[in-house]
Amino acid sequence: MLKVLMAPPIVNYETCFSNPRAKRVCFDKDRWKVSSFKPDAVPENHFHLGGHNYAVVSDFAYVVRIHLRRYKLDATGSLLPTKDGITVTPSVWLALVREFAAIDQAFDDGKVFVIKDCLLLSRTVIENVTYVIWQRYFQRKDFSRKFLTPVSMLKETEWNALKDIQKQITSKTVSIMFGRVFLKLLRKEVAKHNPVPKSDFDFIEAEIVLTTSVIELLCNHIQENVSSLFICYECLEGYENQLGHECMTYSNEQRISEYGDLVILNMDWDKLVADFVNRNIQMVNYMSEIFINKLNMNVLIENAKQMDVATNSLSLF
């Protein structure tokens, strides 16, 4: 749910900026490493916004998150993440990027903006510098809001930089969710069946069958998600002439184009993995590490989208 509110956010500006004593934050806890890097060697899942602020896409325990984080330089010249910043889920991130224009309009009107009843955005000026304030909160049982610290403060130039690279961040989020989370879940599910790896001449044929099965299941899941996520505003507003509504005029290709990233990020990966293994249980011995490593996220998703568009086009005749 997206809301525009007049009430100002509750922000303690004295704690908004990073300080030398800020604690380190580890985005790679499964390997017990601190996520540090040199300014001239930024990791591929980090996106520089300006100054020491970065957007970071990470996954831990099969969960993908997007961080807006302030870093600090240590004595060796490496950048270390601090606790100054916020973390959001992929669904909150997508709700955000779809409303950038509305958020800017709310700021121009002197209002704050609420996303999915958990993230409050506002704009303020401190010492002649314009900042966009991000603050998470949750709703108490009495329906009052409990604001959380720390917050994220982006200069207006950094906010604009975030808008410019939001597609890259979204693409990386999708890549991690499928390329890492999906493959991790697949390995875990396959291991339950104690497969005996095959290496005979049928492997190539089995690989084709399994890859096609993944594409077909992806296509089915995309169709289900598009149907559940598509919103026809003409229907919501009760407009007449239903034949002119978006739900009637939007082609499947248009729906995929507009809702594609949202569909992928809202996909039930556990169900997709379980469906794939159960559907091909007789071929589980061919689901080797070699096969899993060959699965290319970008190609599979693109083929699934094309299959969905082609299937729906044929259904019209």
Coordinates of C-alpha atoms in Angstrom, one line a residue:
M1 CA 0.0 0.0 0.0
L2 CA 1.3 3.4 -1.0
K3 CA 0.3 6.5 1.0
V4 CA 1.1 10.2 1.0
L5 CA 1.0 11.8 4.4
M6 CA 1.3 15.3 5.8
A7 CA 2.8 14.3 9.1
P8 CA 6.6 14.8 9.4
P9 CA 8.8 11.8 10.1
I10 CA 10.3 11.2 13.5
V11 CA 14.1 11.5 12.9
N12 CA 17.0 12.0 15.2
Y13 CA 19.3 13.8 12.8
E14 CA 22.2 13.7 15.3
T15 CA 22.4 10.0 14.8
C16 CA 21.9 10.0 11.0
F17 CA 25.5 10.4 10.0
S18 CA 28.2 7.8 10.2
N19 CA 30.8 8.2 13.0
P20 CA 34.2 6.8 13.5
R21 CA 32.9 4.4 16.2
A22 CA 30.2 3.0 14.0
K23 CA 30.1 -0.8 14.1
R24 CA 30.9 -2.9 11.1
V25 CA 28.1 -4.7 9.3
C26 CA 28.7 -8.1 7.6
F27 CA 26.8 -8.9 4.5
D28 CA 28.5 -12.3 4.1
K29 CA 28.0 -13.9 7.4
D30 CA 27.9 -17.4 6.0
R31 CA 31.6 -17.0 5.2
W32 CA 32.4 -15.0 8.3
K33 CA 33.9 -12.2 6.3
V34 CA 33.5 -8.4 6.6
S35 CA 32.2 -6.9 3.4
S36 CA 35.1 -4.5 2.8
F37 CA 36.5 -3.3 -0.5
K38 CA 38.7 -0.7 -2.0
P39 CA 37.0 2.4 -3.6
D40 CA 38.6 1.5 -7.0
A41 CA 37.4 -2.2 -6.8
V42 CA 33.7 -2.0 -6.0
P43 CA 32.0 -5.5 -5.9
E44 CA 29.5 -6.2 -8.7
N45 CA 26.6 -6.2 -6.2
H46 CA 27.5 -2.8 -4.8
F47 CA 26.3 0.5 -6.5
H48 CA 27.9 3.8 -5.7
L49 CA 25.5 6.6 -5.0
G50 CA 27.9 9.3 -4.0
G51 CA 30.2 10.0 -1.1
H52 CA 30.4 6.9 1.0
N53 CA 26.8 5.8 0.3
Y54 CA 26.2 2.6 -1.6
A55 CA 23.2 0.5 -2.6
V56 CA 24.0 -3.2 -2.0
V57 CA 22.1 -6.4 -3.0
S58 CA 22.9 -9.3 -0.8
D59 CA 21.6 -12.8 0.0
F60 CA 21.9 -14.7 3.3
A61 CA 20.2 -17.9 4.2
Y62 CA 18.2 -17.9 0.9
V63 CA 16.9 -14.4 1.6
V64 CA 17.7 -11.5 -0.7
R65 CA 17.8 -7.9 0.6
I66 CA 18.6 -4.5 -0.8
H67 CA 20.6 -2.2 1.5
L68 CA 21.2 1.5 1.4
R69 CA 24.3 1.7 3.5
R70 CA 26.9 4.3 4.5
Y71 CA 30.5 3.1 4.5
K72 CA 33.6 4.4 6.2
L73 CA 37.3 4.2 5.3
D74 CA 39.6 2.3 7.6
A75 CA 43.4 2.8 8.1
T76 CA 44.2 0.6 5.1
G77 CA 42.0 2.6 2.7
S78 CA 39.3 0.0 2.6
L79 CA 35.6 0.8 2.8
L80 CA 33.7 -0.9 5.6
P81 CA 29.8 -0.9 5.9
T82 CA 28.4 0.8 9.0
K83 CA 25.1 0.5 10.7
D84 CA 24.0 3.8 9.2
G85 CA 21.4 2.8 6.6
I86 CA 18.4 0.6 6.1
T87 CA 17.5 -2.7 4.6
V88 CA 14.4 -3.5 2.5
T89 CA 12.9 -6.6 0.9
P90 CA 12.6 -7.0 -2.9
S91 CA 8.9 -6.3 -2.7
V92 CA 9.4 -3.0 -0.9
W93 CA 12.2 -2.1 -3.3
L94 CA 9.9 -2.7 -6.3
A95 CA 7.1 -0.7 -4.7
L96 CA 9.6 2.1 -4.3
V97 CA 11.0 2.2 -7.8
R98 CA 7.5 2.1 -9.3
E99 CA 6.6 5.3 -7.4
F100 CA 9.7 7.5 -7.9
A101 CA 7.7 10.2 -9.8
A102 CA 4.9 10.2 -7.1
I103 CA 7.5 10.4 -4.3
D104 CA 9.2 13.4 -5.9
Q105 CA 5.7 15.1 -6.4
A106 CA 4.9 14.5 -2.7
F107 CA 8.2 16.1 -1.7
D108 CA 7.5 19.1 -3.9
D109 CA 4.1 19.4 -2.1
G110 CA 5.8 19.3 1.3
K111 CA 4.5 15.9 2.1
V112 CA 6.1 12.6 3.2
F113 CA 5.6 9.3 1.4
V114 CA 4.8 5.9 2.9
I115 CA 5.5 2.6 1.1
K116 CA 3.8 -0.7 2.0
D117 CA 3.1 0.7 5.5
C118 CA 6.7 0.0 6.6
L119 CA 9.0 2.7 5.0
L120 CA 8.6 6.4 5.3
L121 CA 10.4 8.8 3.0
S122 CA 10.7 12.6 3.5
R123 CA 12.8 15.4 2.2
T124 CA 14.5 18.0 4.4
V125 CA 17.2 20.7 4.3
I126 CA 20.1 20.6 6.8
E127 CA 22.7 23.4 6.6
N128 CA 21.6 24.3 3.1
V129 CA 22.0 20.7 1.8
T130 CA 18.9 18.8 0.7
Y131 CA 18.5 15.2 2.0
V132 CA 16.0 12.4 1.4
I133 CA 15.4 10.6 4.7
W134 CA 14.5 6.9 4.7
Q135 CA 13.1 5.5 7.9
R136 CA 11.6 2.0 8.7
Y137 CA 8.8 1.5 11.1
F138 CA 6.3 -1.0 12.3
Q139 CA 2.8 -0.7 13.6
R140 CA 2.0 -1.4 17.2
K141 CA -1.1 -3.2 18.4
D142 CA -2.7 0.2 19.2
F143 CA -2.0 1.2 15.5
S144 CA 0.6 3.7 16.5
R145 CA 3.9 3.7 14.6
K146 CA 7.3 2.7 16.1
F147 CA 10.1 4.2 14.1
L148 CA 13.3 2.3 13.9
T149 CA 16.9 3.5 14.0
P150 CA 19.2 3.9 12.3
V151 CA 17.9 5.7 9.2
S152 CA 19.4 6.4 5.8
M153 CA 20.1 9.9 4.6
L154 CA 20.9 10.5 0.9
K155 CA 21.8 13.8 -0.5
E156 CA 19.5 14.9 -3.3
T157 CA 22.3 14.1 -5.8
E158 CA 22.5 10.6 -4.4
W159 CA 18.7 10.2 -4.5
N160 CA 18.9 11.1 -8.2
A161 CA 21.7 8.7 -8.7
L162 CA 19.6 5.9 -7.2
K163 CA 16.8 6.7 -9.6
D164 CA 19.2 6.5 -12.5
I165 CA 20.6 3.1 -11.6
Q166 CA 17.4 1.5 -10.2
K167 CA 17.1 -0.8 -13.2
Q168 CA 20.6 -2.2 -12.6
I169 CA 19.8 -2.8 -8.9
T170 CA 16.6 -4.5 -9.8
S171 CA 18.4 -6.7 -12.4
K172 CA 21.0 -7.7 -9.9
T173 CA 18.3 -8.5 -7.4
V174 CA 16.6 -10.8 -9.9
S175 CA 19.9 -12.3 -10.8
I176 CA 20.8 -13.1 -7.2
M177 CA 17.3 -14.5 -6.4
F178 CA 17.4 -16.9 -9.4
G179 CA 21.1 -17.4 -9.9
R180 CA 21.9 -18.1 -6.3
V181 CA 18.8 -18.6 -4.2
F182 CA 17.0 -20.8 -6.7
L183 CA 20.2 -22.9 -7.4
K184 CA 20.8 -23.3 -3.6
L185 CA 17.3 -24.5 -3.1
L186 CA 17.5 -26.8 -6.1
R187 CA 20.7 -28.4 -4.8
K188 CA 19.1 -28.8 -1.4
E189 CA 16.0 -30.4 -2.8
V190 CA 17.9 -32.8 -5.1
A191 CA 20.1 -33.9 -2.3
K192 CA 17.1 -35.2 -0.4
H193 CA 16.7 -37.9 -3.0
N194 CA 20.4 -39.1 -2.8
P195 CA 20.9 -39.1 -6.5
V196 CA 23.5 -41.2 -8.3
P197 CA 25.2 -39.0 -10.9
K198 CA 24.8 -40.2 -14.5
S199 CA 27.6 -39.8 -17.0
D200 CA 26.3 -42.0 -19.9
F201 CA 25.5 -41.0 -23.5
D202 CA 21.9 -40.1 -22.5
F203 CA 23.1 -37.2 -20.4
I204 CA 22.8 -34.5 -23.2
E205 CA 19.3 -35.6 -24.0
A206 CA 18.3 -35.6 -20.4
E207 CA 19.8 -32.2 -20.0
I208 CA 17.6 -30.8 -22.8
V209 CA 14.5 -32.4 -21.3
L210 CA 15.3 -31.0 -17.8
T211 CA 16.1 -27.5 -19.1
T212 CA 12.9 -27.4 -21.1
S213 CA 11.0 -28.5 -18.0
V214 CA 12.5 -25.5 -16.0
I215 CA 11.4 -23.1 -18.8
E216 CA 7.9 -24.5 -18.9
L217 CA 7.5 -24.3 -15.1
L218 CA 8.9 -20.8 -15.1
C219 CA 6.4 -19.9 -17.8
N220 CA 3.5 -21.3 -15.7
H221 CA 4.6 -19.5 -12.6
I222 CA 5.0 -16.2 -14.6
Q223 CA 1.4 -16.6 -15.9
E224 CA 0.1 -17.2 -12.4
N225 CA 2.0 -14.2 -11.0
V226 CA 1.1 -11.8 -13.8
S227 CA -2.6 -12.6 -13.3
S228 CA -2.5 -12.0 -9.6
L229 CA -0.4 -8.8 -9.8
F230 CA -2.0 -7.1 -12.8
I231 CA -4.2 -4.2 -11.7
C232 CA -6.7 -2.6 -14.0
Y233 CA -7.3 0.9 -12.8
E234 CA -10.3 1.5 -15.0
C235 CA -12.0 -1.5 -13.3
L236 CA -11.0 -0.1 -9.9
E237 CA -12.5 3.3 -10.7
G238 CA -15.6 1.7 -12.2
Y239 CA -15.2 3.2 -15.7
E240 CA -17.6 2.2 -18.4
N241 CA -16.7 0.7 -21.7
Q242 CA -15.0 -2.3 -20.4
L243 CA -13.7 -3.3 -23.8
G244 CA -11.4 -0.3 -23.5
H245 CA -10.0 -1.2 -20.1
E246 CA -6.4 -2.2 -19.7
C247 CA -7.4 -5.7 -18.6
M248 CA -8.9 -6.1 -22.1
T249 CA -6.5 -4.2 -24.3
Y250 CA -3.1 -5.0 -22.7
S251 CA -1.3 -7.7 -24.6
N252 CA 0.5 -10.4 -22.7
E253 CA 3.7 -9.0 -24.0
Q254 CA 2.8 -5.6 -22.5
R255 CA 2.0 -7.2 -19.2
I256 CA 5.3 -9.1 -19.1
S257 CA 7.2 -5.9 -20.0
E258 CA 5.5 -3.9 -17.3
Y259 CA 5.3 -6.5 -14.5
G260 CA 8.3 -8.8 -15.5
D261 CA 10.6 -7.8 -12.7
L262 CA 7.8 -7.8 -10.1
V263 CA 6.7 -11.2 -11.2
I264 CA 10.2 -12.7 -10.9
L265 CA 10.8 -11.2 -7.5
N266 CA 7.4 -12.3 -6.1
M267 CA 7.8 -15.9 -7.4
D268 CA 7.6 -18.7 -4.9
W269 CA 11.0 -20.2 -5.4
D270 CA 10.4 -23.1 -2.9
K271 CA 7.3 -24.2 -4.9
L272 CA 9.1 -23.8 -8.2
V273 CA 12.0 -26.0 -7.0
A274 CA 9.6 -28.6 -5.5
D275 CA 7.5 -28.7 -8.7
F276 CA 10.6 -29.1 -10.9
V277 CA 12.0 -32.0 -8.9
N278 CA 8.7 -33.8 -8.4
R279 CA 7.8 -33.4 -12.1
N280 CA 11.2 -34.9 -13.1
I281 CA 11.7 -37.3 -10.2
Q282 CA 12.5 -40.2 -12.6
M283 CA 15.4 -38.1 -13.9
V284 CA 16.7 -36.9 -10.5
N285 CA 20.0 -38.8 -11.1
Y286 CA 20.7 -36.4 -14.0
M287 CA 20.3 -33.3 -11.9
S288 CA 24.0 -33.2 -11.3
E289 CA 26.2 -30.3 -10.2
I290 CA 27.3 -30.0 -13.9
F291 CA 23.7 -29.6 -15.0
I292 CA 22.8 -27.1 -12.2
N293 CA 25.9 -25.0 -13.0
K294 CA 24.9 -24.8 -16.6
L295 CA 21.5 -23.2 -15.8
N296 CA 21.7 -19.6 -17.1
M297 CA 19.2 -17.4 -15.3
N298 CA 18.9 -14.7 -18.0
V299 CA 18.4 -17.2 -20.8
L300 CA 15.9 -19.3 -18.9
I301 CA 13.7 -16.4 -17.8
E302 CA 13.8 -14.8 -21.2
N303 CA 12.8 -18.1 -22.9
A304 CA 10.0 -18.5 -20.3
K305 CA 8.7 -15.0 -21.1
Q306 CA 8.8 -15.7 -24.8
M307 CA 7.0 -19.0 -24.3
D308 CA 4.3 -17.2 -22.3
V309 CA 3.8 -14.6 -25.0
A310 CA 3.8 -17.2 -27.7
T311 CA 1.3 -19.4 -25.8
N312 CA -1.1 -16.6 -25.2
S313 CA -0.8 -15.4 -28.8
L314 CA -1.7 -18.8 -30.1
S315 CA -4.7 -19.0 -27.7
L316 CA -6.3 -16.0 -29.5
F317 CA -6.7 -18.0 -32.7

